[in-house]
Amino acid sequence: MESSISETETALVAALRAGEPAAYERLVREYGGRILAVCERLLFNKEDARDAVQETFLSAFRSLDSFDGRSQFATWLHRIAVNASLMKLRTKRRHPEQSIDELLPTFQSDGHRSNPGSRWTNSAAEISEQHETQQLIREKIESLPDSYRNVLILRDIEELDTETVAEMLELSPGAVKVRLHRARQALRTLLEPIFGGSSK
Amino acid sequence: MTCHDALNFLDDYLDGNLPWGQRLAFGLHLGLCRPCRDYLDGYRKTIEASRKALSEQAVVTCEQLPEEMVQAILAARSQTPHIE
């Protein structure tokens, strides 16, 4: 459960609302790196991420009055950054999404899997220690269609709950759960060669 | 419970949201089905690896916002009258 705003954050918000220039600068310097990281994770493009960071802070400055202190200030800012990134993605979406059906498990009529694949021999920690492999994993995540990748990142990486993600993406909670499951399954198939399983 | 059923229950199982009866059936199926155990193992590793790959990227990014970006944001704010 989110804790409420700290004394330090309370003082910062008060200074922002009073229009103190130093408070704006402090906000940008203190939270900017984290916000850039969020935007880069969602957008996979440094230039777009920088635009989204700027929009995040300008949006936060404009809507300071809507911050009610029930959540941490960082959480409030994080959600603005996610929304700014999603907005950027919506404006850039140009082509129909590809189906991920071929990346999902298939089953025989008796319910057994058609192609069970092989056992993954490496641990996630072992695999992720290598810089090149981390880059490869990021590329596989990026290759997922937007509608699946966004749900996966918001739920598994940004650790937002299903209801919050549903609200942000204008989906039902059930649809978020289905997309998350399909996204994880598709990504599992894409990562199988990296983890020592059979390639597909 | 078939493999098809078991794979549909993965997220609820991992989140601890399976009702007692289904959890028992899921556990029994896993005990008997090596391919489903392997699938679950890979499913967990997928979540863990993607989290780690994007978090490690964040550590690099997170340290500091480039100075030109800080200045650009502050300049944009001062040029937007209704934010003042």
Short mmCIF file of C-alpha atoms in Angstrom, two decimals:
data_model
loop_
_atom_site.label_atom_id
_atom_site.label_comp_id
_atom_site.label_asym_id
_atom_site.label_seq_id
_atom_site.Cartn_x
_atom_site.Cartn_y
_atom_site.Cartn_z
CA MET A 1 0.00 0.00 0.00
CA GLU A 2 1.28 3.44 -0.84
CA SER A 3 2.40 5.56 2.07
CA SER A 4 1.26 9.14 2.21
CA ILE A 5 3.41 12.13 1.38
CA SER A 6 6.58 12.70 3.42
CA GLU A 7 7.50 15.94 5.18
CA THR A 8 10.18 16.63 2.57
CA GLU A 9 7.67 16.16 -0.24
CA THR A 10 5.11 18.32 1.58
CA ALA A 11 7.64 21.15 1.77
CA LEU A 12 8.54 20.72 -1.90
CA VAL A 13 4.90 20.75 -3.00
CA ALA A 14 4.22 23.86 -0.91
CA ALA A 15 7.19 25.63 -2.50
CA LEU A 16 6.01 24.59 -5.97
CA ARG A 17 2.53 25.88 -5.29
CA ALA A 18 4.04 29.14 -4.06
CA GLY A 19 5.77 29.42 -7.45
CA GLU A 20 9.34 29.35 -6.12
CA PRO A 21 11.68 28.88 -9.12
CA ALA A 22 14.21 26.97 -7.02
CA ALA A 23 11.53 24.42 -6.16
CA TYR A 24 10.82 23.73 -9.84
CA GLU A 25 14.51 23.22 -10.49
CA ARG A 26 14.83 20.94 -7.47
CA LEU A 27 11.87 18.88 -8.66
CA VAL A 28 13.35 18.42 -12.12
CA ARG A 29 16.82 17.57 -10.82
CA GLU A 30 15.60 15.23 -8.09
CA TYR A 31 13.02 13.25 -10.07
CA GLY A 32 14.20 13.78 -13.66
CA GLY A 33 16.43 10.71 -13.92
CA ARG A 34 13.73 8.37 -12.64
CA ILE A 35 11.14 9.91 -14.95
CA LEU A 36 13.47 9.57 -17.94
CA ALA A 37 13.96 5.90 -17.07
CA VAL A 38 10.18 5.32 -17.02
CA CYS A 39 9.71 7.05 -20.38
CA GLU A 40 12.61 5.16 -21.98
CA ARG A 41 11.21 1.85 -20.76
CA LEU A 42 7.88 2.54 -22.41
CA LEU A 43 9.05 4.27 -25.55
CA PHE A 44 12.34 2.52 -26.45
CA ASN A 45 13.45 5.71 -28.15
CA LYS A 46 15.62 8.33 -26.49
CA GLU A 47 14.26 11.31 -28.41
CA ASP A 48 10.63 10.37 -27.73
CA ALA A 49 11.49 9.71 -24.11
CA ARG A 50 13.01 13.16 -23.74
CA ASP A 51 9.86 14.73 -25.21
CA ALA A 52 7.74 12.70 -22.79
CA VAL A 53 9.88 13.79 -19.83
CA GLN A 54 9.37 17.44 -20.76
CA GLU A 55 5.64 16.89 -21.16
CA THR A 56 5.57 15.07 -17.80
CA PHE A 57 7.04 18.00 -15.91
CA LEU A 58 5.00 20.64 -17.71
CA SER A 59 1.87 18.60 -17.07
CA ALA A 60 2.85 18.19 -13.41
CA PHE A 61 3.47 21.94 -13.06
CA ARG A 62 0.04 22.63 -14.58
CA SER A 63 -1.80 20.14 -12.40
CA LEU A 64 -0.13 20.65 -9.04
CA ASP A 65 -3.49 21.60 -7.56
CA SER A 66 -4.81 18.12 -8.32
CA PHE A 67 -2.15 16.48 -6.13
CA ASP A 68 -4.05 15.67 -2.95
CA GLY A 69 -1.22 14.14 -0.90
CA ARG A 70 -2.91 10.76 -0.48
CA SER A 71 -0.16 9.05 -2.48
CA GLN A 72 3.56 9.76 -2.53
CA PHE A 73 4.53 12.63 -4.78
CA ALA A 74 6.88 10.31 -6.70
CA THR A 75 3.96 7.95 -7.38
CA TRP A 76 1.82 10.82 -8.66
CA LEU A 77 4.65 11.99 -10.93
CA HIS A 78 5.30 8.42 -12.10
CA ARG A 79 1.70 8.09 -13.30
CA ILE A 80 1.91 11.38 -15.18
CA ALA A 81 5.08 10.09 -16.87
CA VAL A 82 3.37 6.83 -17.85
CA ASN A 83 0.41 8.75 -19.27
CA ALA A 84 2.70 11.13 -21.19
CA SER A 85 4.56 8.14 -22.65
CA LEU A 86 1.35 6.36 -23.60
CA MET A 87 0.11 9.53 -25.27
CA LYS A 88 3.35 9.70 -27.24
CA LEU A 89 2.92 6.09 -28.31
CA ARG A 90 -0.67 6.73 -29.43
CA THR A 91 0.40 9.62 -31.63
CA LYS A 92 3.13 7.49 -33.22
CA ARG A 93 1.11 4.36 -33.91
CA ARG A 94 0.90 4.14 -37.66
CA HIS A 95 0.32 0.57 -38.72
CA PRO A 96 -1.91 -2.32 -37.68
CA GLU A 97 -0.41 -4.59 -35.05
CA GLN A 98 0.90 -8.01 -35.97
CA SER A 99 -0.71 -11.02 -34.39
CA ILE A 100 1.23 -12.83 -31.68
CA ASP A 101 -0.73 -16.06 -32.09
CA GLU A 102 2.22 -17.92 -33.54
CA LEU A 103 4.19 -17.20 -30.36
CA LEU A 104 1.55 -18.75 -28.11
CA PRO A 105 1.47 -22.40 -27.03
CA THR A 106 -0.69 -24.71 -29.10
CA PHE A 107 -2.58 -27.75 -27.85
CA GLN A 108 -3.80 -31.07 -29.14
CA SER A 109 -7.46 -32.01 -28.89
CA ASP A 110 -6.79 -33.87 -25.60
CA GLY A 111 -5.37 -30.69 -23.99
CA HIS A 112 -1.67 -31.64 -24.16
CA ARG A 113 0.74 -29.15 -25.69
CA SER A 114 1.58 -29.77 -29.31
CA ASN A 115 5.21 -28.73 -28.94
CA PRO A 116 6.29 -28.82 -25.30
CA GLY A 117 9.74 -27.34 -26.02
CA SER A 118 12.72 -27.95 -23.81
CA ARG A 119 13.81 -27.18 -20.29
CA TRP A 120 15.44 -23.82 -19.69
CA THR A 121 18.89 -24.59 -18.34
CA ASN A 122 20.01 -21.12 -17.25
CA SER A 123 18.69 -19.00 -14.41
CA ALA A 124 17.36 -15.50 -15.06
CA ALA A 125 20.17 -14.05 -12.93
CA GLU A 126 22.87 -15.89 -14.88
CA ILE A 127 21.42 -14.82 -18.20
CA SER A 128 20.81 -11.22 -17.20
CA GLU A 129 24.35 -10.69 -15.96
CA GLN A 130 25.59 -10.33 -19.52
CA HIS A 131 25.18 -6.87 -21.01
CA GLU A 132 24.65 -8.21 -24.54
CA THR A 133 21.95 -10.58 -23.34
CA GLN A 134 20.15 -7.81 -21.49
CA GLN A 135 20.13 -5.81 -24.71
CA LEU A 136 18.76 -8.84 -26.55
CA ILE A 137 15.99 -9.26 -23.97
CA ARG A 138 15.11 -5.56 -24.34
CA GLU A 139 14.93 -6.01 -28.11
CA LYS A 140 12.59 -8.98 -27.69
CA ILE A 141 10.34 -6.94 -25.41
CA GLU A 142 10.41 -4.07 -27.89
CA SER A 143 9.41 -6.45 -30.69
CA LEU A 144 6.07 -7.22 -29.02
CA PRO A 145 3.09 -5.32 -30.44
CA ASP A 146 2.34 -2.09 -28.52
CA SER A 147 -0.87 -3.33 -26.94
CA TYR A 148 0.90 -6.30 -25.36
CA ARG A 149 4.21 -4.63 -24.61
CA ASN A 150 2.55 -1.74 -22.78
CA VAL A 151 0.58 -4.05 -20.49
CA LEU A 152 3.65 -6.16 -19.80
CA ILE A 153 5.79 -3.15 -18.92
CA LEU A 154 3.14 -1.42 -16.81
CA ARG A 155 2.33 -4.58 -14.84
CA ASP A 156 5.68 -6.40 -14.62
CA ILE A 157 8.20 -3.57 -14.72
CA GLU A 158 6.40 -0.47 -13.43
CA GLU A 159 4.47 -2.74 -11.03
CA LEU A 160 1.15 -0.94 -11.42
CA ASP A 161 -1.92 -2.95 -10.39
CA THR A 162 -4.40 -4.34 -12.89
CA GLU A 163 -7.08 -1.72 -12.17
CA THR A 164 -4.66 1.19 -12.62
CA VAL A 165 -3.37 -0.23 -15.90
CA ALA A 166 -6.93 -0.82 -17.08
CA GLU A 167 -7.78 2.81 -16.36
CA MET A 168 -4.65 4.13 -18.11
CA LEU A 169 -5.18 2.01 -21.21
CA GLU A 170 -8.97 2.37 -21.23
CA LEU A 171 -9.45 -1.39 -21.02
CA SER A 172 -11.40 -3.65 -18.71
CA PRO A 173 -9.39 -5.34 -15.92
CA GLY A 174 -10.20 -8.67 -17.59
CA ALA A 175 -8.70 -7.50 -20.87
CA VAL A 176 -5.54 -6.38 -19.07
CA LYS A 177 -5.18 -9.84 -17.49
CA VAL A 178 -5.64 -11.59 -20.84
CA ARG A 179 -3.12 -9.32 -22.58
CA LEU A 180 -0.58 -9.74 -19.79
CA HIS A 181 -0.84 -13.52 -19.97
CA ARG A 182 -0.49 -13.54 -23.76
CA ALA A 183 2.40 -11.05 -23.63
CA ARG A 184 4.29 -13.15 -21.08
CA GLN A 185 3.70 -16.30 -23.10
CA ALA A 186 4.84 -14.63 -26.33
CA LEU A 187 7.93 -13.22 -24.65
CA ARG A 188 8.69 -16.62 -23.15
CA THR A 189 8.73 -18.08 -26.66
CA LEU A 190 11.00 -15.28 -27.89
CA LEU A 191 13.43 -15.79 -24.99
CA GLU A 192 13.56 -19.56 -25.27
CA PRO A 193 16.69 -19.65 -27.47
CA ILE A 194 18.48 -17.28 -25.06
CA PHE A 195 17.73 -19.44 -22.06
CA GLY A 196 19.20 -22.58 -23.53
CA GLY A 197 15.93 -24.04 -24.73
CA SER A 198 15.20 -25.10 -28.27
CA SER A 199 14.92 -22.30 -30.80
CA LYS A 200 11.60 -21.51 -32.36
CA MET B 1 -6.90 -30.73 -15.42
CA THR B 2 -5.22 -30.64 -18.85
CA CYS B 3 -2.03 -28.78 -19.83
CA HIS B 4 -4.26 -26.26 -21.60
CA ASP B 5 -6.18 -25.60 -18.36
CA ALA B 6 -2.94 -25.43 -16.34
CA LEU B 7 -1.37 -22.81 -18.59
CA ASN B 8 -4.52 -20.69 -18.38
CA PHE B 9 -4.20 -20.70 -14.59
CA LEU B 10 -0.54 -19.62 -14.49
CA ASP B 11 -1.06 -15.98 -13.56
CA ASP B 12 -3.66 -16.69 -10.91
CA TYR B 13 -1.34 -19.38 -9.51
CA LEU B 14 1.66 -17.02 -9.41
CA ASP B 15 -0.45 -14.25 -7.86
CA GLY B 16 -1.83 -16.65 -5.24
CA ASN B 17 -5.36 -16.07 -6.53
CA LEU B 18 -6.35 -19.65 -7.35
CA PRO B 19 -9.17 -21.00 -5.20
CA TRP B 20 -8.13 -23.87 -2.95
CA GLY B 21 -9.61 -26.62 -5.14
CA GLN B 22 -8.03 -25.34 -8.34
CA ARG B 23 -4.71 -24.81 -6.60
CA LEU B 24 -4.75 -28.42 -5.47
CA ALA B 25 -5.61 -29.64 -8.98
CA PHE B 26 -2.92 -27.37 -10.45
CA GLY B 27 -0.33 -28.72 -8.00
CA LEU B 28 -1.29 -32.30 -8.79
CA HIS B 29 -1.03 -31.64 -12.52
CA LEU B 30 2.40 -30.04 -12.10
CA GLY B 31 3.57 -33.00 -10.06
CA LEU B 32 2.69 -35.35 -12.90
CA CYS B 33 3.51 -33.18 -15.92
CA ARG B 34 7.17 -32.35 -16.59
CA PRO B 35 6.43 -30.13 -19.66
CA CYS B 36 4.12 -27.94 -17.57
CA ARG B 37 6.70 -27.70 -14.77
CA ASP B 38 9.27 -26.62 -17.35
CA TYR B 39 6.81 -24.16 -18.87
CA LEU B 40 6.10 -22.60 -15.48
CA ASP B 41 9.84 -22.36 -14.79
CA GLY B 42 10.40 -20.57 -18.11
CA TYR B 43 7.39 -18.33 -17.50
CA ARG B 44 8.82 -17.22 -14.15
CA LYS B 45 12.26 -16.66 -15.67
CA THR B 46 10.70 -14.58 -18.46
CA ILE B 47 9.14 -12.22 -15.93
CA GLU B 48 12.32 -12.05 -13.86
CA ALA B 49 14.63 -11.52 -16.85
CA SER B 50 12.50 -8.80 -18.43
CA ARG B 51 12.28 -7.00 -15.10
CA LYS B 52 16.02 -7.21 -14.65
CA ALA B 53 16.85 -6.16 -18.22
CA LEU B 54 14.70 -3.03 -18.08
CA SER B 55 15.63 -2.20 -14.48
CA GLU B 56 19.35 -2.38 -15.22
CA GLN B 57 18.73 0.04 -18.09
CA ALA B 58 16.95 2.29 -15.60
CA VAL B 59 19.91 2.29 -13.22
CA VAL B 60 22.06 3.72 -16.00
CA THR B 61 19.42 6.31 -16.93
CA CYS B 62 18.33 7.10 -13.42
CA GLU B 63 21.48 8.68 -12.13
CA GLN B 64 20.92 12.16 -13.49
CA LEU B 65 18.91 14.01 -16.08
CA PRO B 66 21.24 15.58 -18.66
CA GLU B 67 21.81 19.25 -17.87
CA GLU B 68 20.47 20.45 -21.23
CA MET B 69 17.20 18.67 -20.48
CA VAL B 70 16.93 20.31 -17.08
CA GLN B 71 17.45 23.70 -18.64
CA ALA B 72 15.00 22.96 -21.48
CA ILE B 73 12.25 21.99 -19.05
CA LEU B 74 12.82 25.04 -16.85
CA ALA B 75 12.87 27.30 -19.93
CA ALA B 76 9.65 25.75 -21.25
CA ARG B 77 8.02 26.34 -17.89
CA SER B 78 9.00 29.99 -17.79
CA GLN B 79 7.70 30.45 -21.36
CA THR B 80 4.31 29.01 -20.46
CA PRO B 81 2.38 31.84 -18.77
CA HIS B 82 -0.31 29.78 -17.09
CA ILE B 83 2.29 27.71 -15.22
CA GLU B 84 3.88 30.74 -13.62
#
